[in-house]
PDB file of C-alpha atoms in Angstrom:
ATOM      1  CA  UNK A  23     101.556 -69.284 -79.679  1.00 66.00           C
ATOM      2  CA  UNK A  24     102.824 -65.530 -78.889  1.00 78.00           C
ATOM      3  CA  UNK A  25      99.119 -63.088 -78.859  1.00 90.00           C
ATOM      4  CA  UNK A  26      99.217 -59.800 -80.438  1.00 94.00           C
ATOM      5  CA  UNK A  27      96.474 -57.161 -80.002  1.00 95.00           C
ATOM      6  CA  UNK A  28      95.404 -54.324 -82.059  1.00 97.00           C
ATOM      7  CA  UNK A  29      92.923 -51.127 -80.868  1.00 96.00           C
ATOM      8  CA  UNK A  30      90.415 -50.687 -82.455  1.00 96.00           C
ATOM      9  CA  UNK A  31      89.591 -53.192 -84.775  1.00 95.00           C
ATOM     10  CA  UNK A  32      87.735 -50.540 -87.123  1.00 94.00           C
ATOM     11  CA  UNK A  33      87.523 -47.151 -86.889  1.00 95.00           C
ATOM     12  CA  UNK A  34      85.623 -44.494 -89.704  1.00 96.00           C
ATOM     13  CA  UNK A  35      86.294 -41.176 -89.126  1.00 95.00           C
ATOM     14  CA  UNK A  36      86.466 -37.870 -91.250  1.00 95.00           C
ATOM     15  CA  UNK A  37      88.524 -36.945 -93.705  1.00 96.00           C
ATOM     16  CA  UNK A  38      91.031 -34.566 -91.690  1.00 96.00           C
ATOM     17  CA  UNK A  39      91.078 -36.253 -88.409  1.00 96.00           C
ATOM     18  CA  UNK A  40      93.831 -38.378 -86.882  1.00 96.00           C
ATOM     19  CA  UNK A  41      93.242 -42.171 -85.932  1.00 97.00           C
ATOM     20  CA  UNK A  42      95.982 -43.524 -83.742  1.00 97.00           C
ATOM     21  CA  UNK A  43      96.188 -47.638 -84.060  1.00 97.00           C
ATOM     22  CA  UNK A  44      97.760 -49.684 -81.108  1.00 97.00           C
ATOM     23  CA  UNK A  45      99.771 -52.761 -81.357  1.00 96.00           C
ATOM     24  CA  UNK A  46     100.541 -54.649 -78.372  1.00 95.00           C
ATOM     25  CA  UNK A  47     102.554 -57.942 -77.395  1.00 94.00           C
ATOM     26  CA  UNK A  48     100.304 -59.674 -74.675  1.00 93.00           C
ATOM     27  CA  UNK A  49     102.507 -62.563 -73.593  1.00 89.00           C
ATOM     28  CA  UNK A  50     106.057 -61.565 -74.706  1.00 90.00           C
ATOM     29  CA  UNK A  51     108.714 -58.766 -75.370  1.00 89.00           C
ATOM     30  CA  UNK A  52     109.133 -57.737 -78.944  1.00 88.00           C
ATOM     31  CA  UNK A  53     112.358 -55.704 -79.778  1.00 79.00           C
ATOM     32  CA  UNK A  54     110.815 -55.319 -83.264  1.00 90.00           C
ATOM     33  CA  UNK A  55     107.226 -54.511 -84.594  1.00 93.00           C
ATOM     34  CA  UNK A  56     106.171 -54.225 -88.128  1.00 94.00           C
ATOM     35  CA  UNK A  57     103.101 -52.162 -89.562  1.00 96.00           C
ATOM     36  CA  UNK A  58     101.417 -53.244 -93.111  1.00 96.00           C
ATOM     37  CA  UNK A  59      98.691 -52.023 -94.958  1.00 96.00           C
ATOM     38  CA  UNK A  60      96.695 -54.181 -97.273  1.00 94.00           C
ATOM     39  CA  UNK A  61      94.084 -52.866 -99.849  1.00 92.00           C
ATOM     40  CA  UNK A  62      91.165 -54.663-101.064  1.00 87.00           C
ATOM     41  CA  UNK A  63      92.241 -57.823-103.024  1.00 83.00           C
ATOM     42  CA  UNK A  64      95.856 -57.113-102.543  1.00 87.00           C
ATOM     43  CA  UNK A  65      98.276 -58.502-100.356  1.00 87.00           C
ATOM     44  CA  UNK A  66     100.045 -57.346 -97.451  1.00 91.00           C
ATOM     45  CA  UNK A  67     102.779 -54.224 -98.273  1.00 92.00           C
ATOM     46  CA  UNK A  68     105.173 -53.815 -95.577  1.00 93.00           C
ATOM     47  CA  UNK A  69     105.073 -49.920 -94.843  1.00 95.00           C
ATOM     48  CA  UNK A  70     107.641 -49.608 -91.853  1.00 94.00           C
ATOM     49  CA  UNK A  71     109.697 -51.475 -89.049  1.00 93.00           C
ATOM     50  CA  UNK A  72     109.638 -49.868 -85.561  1.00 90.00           C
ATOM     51  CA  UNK A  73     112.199 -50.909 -82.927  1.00 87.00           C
ATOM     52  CA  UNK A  74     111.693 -50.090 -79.389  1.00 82.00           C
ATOM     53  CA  UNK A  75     113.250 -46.983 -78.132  1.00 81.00           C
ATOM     54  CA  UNK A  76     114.354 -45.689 -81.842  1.00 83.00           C
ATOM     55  CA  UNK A  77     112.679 -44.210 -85.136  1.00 87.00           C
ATOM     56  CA  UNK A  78     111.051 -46.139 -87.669  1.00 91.00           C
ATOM     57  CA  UNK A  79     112.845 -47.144 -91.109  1.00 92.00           C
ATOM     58  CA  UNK A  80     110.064 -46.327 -93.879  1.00 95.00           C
ATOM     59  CA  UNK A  81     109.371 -48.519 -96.871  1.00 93.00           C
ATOM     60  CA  UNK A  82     110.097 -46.454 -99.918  1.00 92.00           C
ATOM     61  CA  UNK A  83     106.841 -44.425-100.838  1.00 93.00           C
ATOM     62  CA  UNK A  84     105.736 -44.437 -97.140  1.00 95.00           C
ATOM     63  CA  UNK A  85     105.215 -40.692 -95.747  1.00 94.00           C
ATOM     64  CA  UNK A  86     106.591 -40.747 -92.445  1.00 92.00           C
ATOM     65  CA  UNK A  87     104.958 -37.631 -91.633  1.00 94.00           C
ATOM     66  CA  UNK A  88     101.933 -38.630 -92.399  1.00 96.00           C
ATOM     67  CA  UNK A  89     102.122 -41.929 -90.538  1.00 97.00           C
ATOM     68  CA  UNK A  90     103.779 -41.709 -87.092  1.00 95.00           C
ATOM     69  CA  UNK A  91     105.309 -44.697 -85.073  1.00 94.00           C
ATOM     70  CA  UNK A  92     105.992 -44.926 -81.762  1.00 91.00           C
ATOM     71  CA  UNK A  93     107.529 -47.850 -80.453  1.00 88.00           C
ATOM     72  CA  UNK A  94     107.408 -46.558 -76.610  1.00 83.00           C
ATOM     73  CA  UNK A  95     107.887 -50.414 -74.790  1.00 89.00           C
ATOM     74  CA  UNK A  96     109.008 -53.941 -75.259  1.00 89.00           C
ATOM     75  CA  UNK A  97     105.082 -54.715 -76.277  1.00 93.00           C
ATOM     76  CA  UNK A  98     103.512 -51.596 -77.445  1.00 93.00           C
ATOM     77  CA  UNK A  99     103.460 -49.734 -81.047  1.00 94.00           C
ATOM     78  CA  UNK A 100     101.411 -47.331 -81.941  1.00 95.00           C
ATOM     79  CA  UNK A 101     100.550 -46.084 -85.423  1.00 97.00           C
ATOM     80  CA  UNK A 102      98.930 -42.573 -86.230  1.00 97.00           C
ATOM     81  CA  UNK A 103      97.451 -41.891 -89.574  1.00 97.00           C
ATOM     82  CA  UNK A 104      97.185 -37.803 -89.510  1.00 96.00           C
ATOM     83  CA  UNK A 105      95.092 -35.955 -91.188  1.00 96.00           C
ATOM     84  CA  UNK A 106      93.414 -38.977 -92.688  1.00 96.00           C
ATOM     85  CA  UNK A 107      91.950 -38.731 -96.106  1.00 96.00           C
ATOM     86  CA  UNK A 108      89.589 -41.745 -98.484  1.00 96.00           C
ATOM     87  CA  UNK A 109      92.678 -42.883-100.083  1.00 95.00           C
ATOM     88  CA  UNK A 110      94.090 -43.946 -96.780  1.00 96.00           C
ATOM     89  CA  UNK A 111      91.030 -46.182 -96.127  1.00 96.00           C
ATOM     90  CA  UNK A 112      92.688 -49.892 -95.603  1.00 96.00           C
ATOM     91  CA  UNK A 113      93.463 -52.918 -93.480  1.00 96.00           C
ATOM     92  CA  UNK A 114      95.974 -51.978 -91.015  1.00 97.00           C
ATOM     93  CA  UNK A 115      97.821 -55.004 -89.755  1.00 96.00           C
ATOM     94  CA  UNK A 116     100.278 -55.172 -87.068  1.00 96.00           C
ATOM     95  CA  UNK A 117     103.247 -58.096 -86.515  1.00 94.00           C
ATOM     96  CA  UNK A 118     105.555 -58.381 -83.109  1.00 92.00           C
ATOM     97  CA  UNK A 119     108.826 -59.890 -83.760  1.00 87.00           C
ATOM     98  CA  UNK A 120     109.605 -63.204 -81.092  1.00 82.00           C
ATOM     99  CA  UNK A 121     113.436 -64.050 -80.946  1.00 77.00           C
ATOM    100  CA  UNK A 122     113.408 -68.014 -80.720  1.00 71.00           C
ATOM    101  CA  UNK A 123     116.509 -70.135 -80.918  1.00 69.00           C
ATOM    102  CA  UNK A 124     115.436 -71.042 -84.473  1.00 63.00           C
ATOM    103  CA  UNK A 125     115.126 -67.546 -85.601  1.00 68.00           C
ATOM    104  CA  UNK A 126     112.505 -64.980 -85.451  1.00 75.00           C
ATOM    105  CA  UNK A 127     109.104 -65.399 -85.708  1.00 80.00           C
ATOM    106  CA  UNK A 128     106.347 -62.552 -86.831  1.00 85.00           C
ATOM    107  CA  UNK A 129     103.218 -63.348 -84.902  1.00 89.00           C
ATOM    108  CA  UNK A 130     100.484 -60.536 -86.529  1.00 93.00           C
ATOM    109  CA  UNK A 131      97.971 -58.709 -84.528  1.00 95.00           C
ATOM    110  CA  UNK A 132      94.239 -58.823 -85.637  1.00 95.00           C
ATOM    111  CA  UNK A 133      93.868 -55.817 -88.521  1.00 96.00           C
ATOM    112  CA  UNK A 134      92.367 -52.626 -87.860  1.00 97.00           C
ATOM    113  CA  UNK A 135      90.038 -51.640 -90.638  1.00 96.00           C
ATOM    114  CA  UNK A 136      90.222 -48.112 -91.495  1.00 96.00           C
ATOM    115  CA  UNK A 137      87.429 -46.336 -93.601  1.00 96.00           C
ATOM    116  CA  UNK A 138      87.793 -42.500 -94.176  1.00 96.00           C
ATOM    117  CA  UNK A 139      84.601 -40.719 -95.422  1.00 95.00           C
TER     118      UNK A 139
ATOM    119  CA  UNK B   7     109.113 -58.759-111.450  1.00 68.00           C
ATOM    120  CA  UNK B   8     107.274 -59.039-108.108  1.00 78.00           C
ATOM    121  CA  UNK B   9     109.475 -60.189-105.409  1.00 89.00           C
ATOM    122  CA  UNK B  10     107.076 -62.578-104.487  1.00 94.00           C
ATOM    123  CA  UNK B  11     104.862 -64.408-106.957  1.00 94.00           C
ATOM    124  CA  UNK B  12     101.862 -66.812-107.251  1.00 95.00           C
ATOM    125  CA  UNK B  13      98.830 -67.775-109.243  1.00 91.00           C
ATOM    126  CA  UNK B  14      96.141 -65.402-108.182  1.00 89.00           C
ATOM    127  CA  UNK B  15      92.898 -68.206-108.736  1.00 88.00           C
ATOM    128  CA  UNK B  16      90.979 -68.831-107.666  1.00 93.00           C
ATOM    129  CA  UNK B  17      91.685 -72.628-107.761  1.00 95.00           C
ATOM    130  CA  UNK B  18      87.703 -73.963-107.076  1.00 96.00           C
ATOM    131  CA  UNK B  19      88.363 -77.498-106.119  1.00 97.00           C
ATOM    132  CA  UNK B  20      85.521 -80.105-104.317  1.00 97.00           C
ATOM    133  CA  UNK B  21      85.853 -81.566-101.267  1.00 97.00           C
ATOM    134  CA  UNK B  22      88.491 -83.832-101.057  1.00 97.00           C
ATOM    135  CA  UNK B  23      90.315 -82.969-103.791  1.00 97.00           C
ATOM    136  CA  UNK B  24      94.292 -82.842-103.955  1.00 97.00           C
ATOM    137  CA  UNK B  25      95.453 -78.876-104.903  1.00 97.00           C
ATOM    138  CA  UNK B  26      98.627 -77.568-105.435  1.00 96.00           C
ATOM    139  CA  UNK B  27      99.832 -74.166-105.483  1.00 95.00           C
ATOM    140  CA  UNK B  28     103.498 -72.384-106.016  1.00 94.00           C
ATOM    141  CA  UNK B  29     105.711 -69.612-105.616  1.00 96.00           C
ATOM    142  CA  UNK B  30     108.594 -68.221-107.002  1.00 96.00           C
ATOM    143  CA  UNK B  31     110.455 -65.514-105.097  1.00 95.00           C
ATOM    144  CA  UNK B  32     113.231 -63.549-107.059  1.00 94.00           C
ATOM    145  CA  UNK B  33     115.854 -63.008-104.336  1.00 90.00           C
ATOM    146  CA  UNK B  34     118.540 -65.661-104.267  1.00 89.00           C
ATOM    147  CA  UNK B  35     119.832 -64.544-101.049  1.00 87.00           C
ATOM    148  CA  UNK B  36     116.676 -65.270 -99.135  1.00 88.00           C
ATOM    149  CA  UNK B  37     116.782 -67.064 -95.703  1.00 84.00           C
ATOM    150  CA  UNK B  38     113.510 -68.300 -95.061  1.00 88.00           C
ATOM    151  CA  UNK B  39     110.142 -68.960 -96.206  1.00 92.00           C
ATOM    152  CA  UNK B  40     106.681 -69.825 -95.327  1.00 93.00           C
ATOM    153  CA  UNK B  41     102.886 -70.506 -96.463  1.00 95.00           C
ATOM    154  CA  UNK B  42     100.592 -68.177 -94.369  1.00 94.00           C
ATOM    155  CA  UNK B  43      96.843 -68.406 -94.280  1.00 96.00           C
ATOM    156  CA  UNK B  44      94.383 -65.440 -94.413  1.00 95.00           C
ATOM    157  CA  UNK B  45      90.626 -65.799 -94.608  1.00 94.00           C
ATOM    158  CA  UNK B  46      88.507 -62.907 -95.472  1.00 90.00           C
ATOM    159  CA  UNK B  47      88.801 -59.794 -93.469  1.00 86.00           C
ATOM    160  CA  UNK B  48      91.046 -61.365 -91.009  1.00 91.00           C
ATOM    161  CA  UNK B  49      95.170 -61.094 -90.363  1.00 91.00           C
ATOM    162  CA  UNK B  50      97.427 -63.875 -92.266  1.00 92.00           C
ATOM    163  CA  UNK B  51      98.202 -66.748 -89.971  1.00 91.00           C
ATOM    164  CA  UNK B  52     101.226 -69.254 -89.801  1.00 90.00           C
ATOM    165  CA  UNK B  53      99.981 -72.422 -91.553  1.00 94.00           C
ATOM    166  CA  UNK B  54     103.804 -73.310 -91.905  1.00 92.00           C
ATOM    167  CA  UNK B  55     107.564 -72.972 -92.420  1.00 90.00           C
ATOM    168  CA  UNK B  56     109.201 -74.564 -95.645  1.00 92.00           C
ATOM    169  CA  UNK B  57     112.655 -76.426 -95.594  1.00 85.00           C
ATOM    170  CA  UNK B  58     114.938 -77.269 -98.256  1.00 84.00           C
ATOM    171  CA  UNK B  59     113.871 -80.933 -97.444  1.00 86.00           C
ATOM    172  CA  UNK B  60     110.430 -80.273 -97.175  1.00 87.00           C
ATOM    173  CA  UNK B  61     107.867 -81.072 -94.660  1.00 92.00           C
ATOM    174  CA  UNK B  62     104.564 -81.923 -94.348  1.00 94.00           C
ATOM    175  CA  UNK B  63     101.752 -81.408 -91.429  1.00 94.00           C
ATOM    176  CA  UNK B  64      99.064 -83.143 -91.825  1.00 96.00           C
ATOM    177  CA  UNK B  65      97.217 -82.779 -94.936  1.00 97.00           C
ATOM    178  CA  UNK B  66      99.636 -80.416 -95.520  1.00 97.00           C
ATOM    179  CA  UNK B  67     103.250 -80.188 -97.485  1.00 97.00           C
ATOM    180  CA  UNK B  68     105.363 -77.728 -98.438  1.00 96.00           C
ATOM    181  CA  UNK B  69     108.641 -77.883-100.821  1.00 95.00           C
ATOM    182  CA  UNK B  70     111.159 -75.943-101.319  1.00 95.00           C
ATOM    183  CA  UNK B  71     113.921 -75.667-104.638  1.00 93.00           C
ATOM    184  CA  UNK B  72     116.548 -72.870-104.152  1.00 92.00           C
ATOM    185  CA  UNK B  73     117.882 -73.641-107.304  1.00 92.00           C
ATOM    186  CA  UNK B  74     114.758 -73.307-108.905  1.00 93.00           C
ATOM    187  CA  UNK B  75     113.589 -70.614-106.138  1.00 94.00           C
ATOM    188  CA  UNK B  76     110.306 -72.014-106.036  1.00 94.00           C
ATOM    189  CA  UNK B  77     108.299 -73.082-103.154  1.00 96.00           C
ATOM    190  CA  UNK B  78     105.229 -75.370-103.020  1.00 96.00           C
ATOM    191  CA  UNK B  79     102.428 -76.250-101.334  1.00 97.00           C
ATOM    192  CA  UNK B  80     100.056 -79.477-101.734  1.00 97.00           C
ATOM    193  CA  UNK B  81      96.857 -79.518 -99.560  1.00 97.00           C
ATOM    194  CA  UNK B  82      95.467 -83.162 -99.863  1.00 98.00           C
ATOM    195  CA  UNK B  83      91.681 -84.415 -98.916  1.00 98.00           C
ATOM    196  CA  UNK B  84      90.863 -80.952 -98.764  1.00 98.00           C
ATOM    197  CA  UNK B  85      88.380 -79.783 -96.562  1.00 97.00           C
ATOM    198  CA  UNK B  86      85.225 -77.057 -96.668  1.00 97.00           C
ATOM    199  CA  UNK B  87      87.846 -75.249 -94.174  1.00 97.00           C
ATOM    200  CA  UNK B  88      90.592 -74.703 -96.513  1.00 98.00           C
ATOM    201  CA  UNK B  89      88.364 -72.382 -98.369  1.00 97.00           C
ATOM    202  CA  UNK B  90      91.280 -69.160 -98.165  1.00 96.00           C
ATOM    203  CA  UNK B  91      93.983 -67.307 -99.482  1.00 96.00           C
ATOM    204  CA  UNK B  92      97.185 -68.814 -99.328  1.00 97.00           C
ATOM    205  CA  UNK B  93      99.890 -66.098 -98.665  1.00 95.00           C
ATOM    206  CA  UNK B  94     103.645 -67.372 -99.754  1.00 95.00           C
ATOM    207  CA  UNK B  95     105.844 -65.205 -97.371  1.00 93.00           C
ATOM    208  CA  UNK B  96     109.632 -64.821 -98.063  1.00 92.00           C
ATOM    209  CA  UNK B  97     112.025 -63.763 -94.943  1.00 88.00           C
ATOM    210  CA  UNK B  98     114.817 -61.650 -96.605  1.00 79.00           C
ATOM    211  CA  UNK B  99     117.772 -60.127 -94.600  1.00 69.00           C
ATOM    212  CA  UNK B 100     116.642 -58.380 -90.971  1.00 66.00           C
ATOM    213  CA  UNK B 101     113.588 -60.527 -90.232  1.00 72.00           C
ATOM    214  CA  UNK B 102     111.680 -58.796 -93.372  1.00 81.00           C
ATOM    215  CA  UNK B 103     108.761 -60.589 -94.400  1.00 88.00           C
ATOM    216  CA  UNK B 104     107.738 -59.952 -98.222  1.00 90.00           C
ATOM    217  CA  UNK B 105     104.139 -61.349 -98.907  1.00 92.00           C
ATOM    218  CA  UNK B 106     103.298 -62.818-102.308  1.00 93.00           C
ATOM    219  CA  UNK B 107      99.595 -61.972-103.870  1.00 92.00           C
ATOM    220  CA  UNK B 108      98.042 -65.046-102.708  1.00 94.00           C
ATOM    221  CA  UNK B 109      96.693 -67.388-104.149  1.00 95.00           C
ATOM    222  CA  UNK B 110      92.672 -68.204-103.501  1.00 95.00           C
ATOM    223  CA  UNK B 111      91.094 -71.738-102.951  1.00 97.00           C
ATOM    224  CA  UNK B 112      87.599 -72.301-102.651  1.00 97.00           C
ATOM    225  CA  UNK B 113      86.727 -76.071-101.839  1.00 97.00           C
ATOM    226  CA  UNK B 114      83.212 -76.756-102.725  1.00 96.00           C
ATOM    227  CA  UNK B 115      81.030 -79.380-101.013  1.00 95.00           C
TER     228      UNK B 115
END
């Protein structure tokens, strides 16, 4: 099946720095990536959809100043949480969209594990 | 009403035991739908796609009702290895993926 990567896998930092995630497609093209955050015991909450070469569309609630997308290539996103605080402390997860003649399929990158002290 | 929405558990089940979990999703016009797997601290993975006439992999089978909208999954002879959380995933329009809470199973030897 398709491989997705995400850098770094964890990350803590200070509250007031920025941590920039990557998301990369290894073995294919993917006109559409999707970031997600998931809290402890909860399940994955879609928080925006990047296409390549255009802005992201935000899930309601989602500050899109706060968390920047780039979606520079075909097989690289790249999420920055800015000026980080505790409350952002979460499981970052990552999914590349692969067009297949039976529809699309979301192949999801690893997690990054963010803790903010 | 959750879009998405399943049993939390956990369902603690021995080895080799038959379990069966559902979902219900509230969006009529939804295309597609699947059962993901997640294990602790890990990203969800593809256990498998659900059709209207169901299917079944392995120990595995999943059922679908659009009339109902409810989607199942049946693990049988389960294994030490199923010990997870079983994500229901719903593909709405534009290839959006809406999780479900999960459901956790814990097989015990």
């Amino acid at each position: 099946g398709a491989v997705v990567s995400q850098h770094p896998s964890w990350v803590i930092c200070k509250s007031g720095t920025s941590v920039k995630i990557e998301c990369r497609s290894l073995d294919f093209q993917a006109t559409t990536m999707f970031w997600y955050r998931q809290f402890p015991k909860q399940s994955l909450m879609l928080m925006a959809t990047s296409n390549e070469g255009s802005k992201a569309t935000y899930e309601q609630g989602v500050e899109k100043d706060k968390f920047l997308i780039n979606h520079a290539s075909l097989t690289l996103s790249t999420l920055t949480v800015t000026s980080a605080h505790p409350e952002d402390s979460s499981f970052y997860i990552c999914s590349a969209s692969q067009r297949s003649p039976g529809g699309d399929t979301q192949y999801f990158g690893p997690g990054t594990r963010l803790t903010v002290l | 009403r959750k879009e998405v929405e399943q049993d939390p558990g956990p369902f603690n089940v021995p080895e080799g035991a038959t379990v069966a979990f559902n979902c219900t999703y509230s969006n009529s016009a939804s295309q597609s739908f699947f059962w993901y797997r997640q294990d602790c601290r890990k990203e969800p993975k593809l256990l498998m796609s659900v059709y209207s006439s169901g299917n079944e992999d392995g120990r595995f089978t999943a059922q679908l009702n659009r009339a109902s909208q409810y989607i199942s999954l049946l693990i049988r002879d389960s294994k030490l290895s199923d010990s997870a959380t079983y994500l229901c995933v719903v593909n709405n329009a534009g290839n959006m993926l809406t999780f479900g809470g999960g459901t956790r199973l814990m097989v015990k030897p």
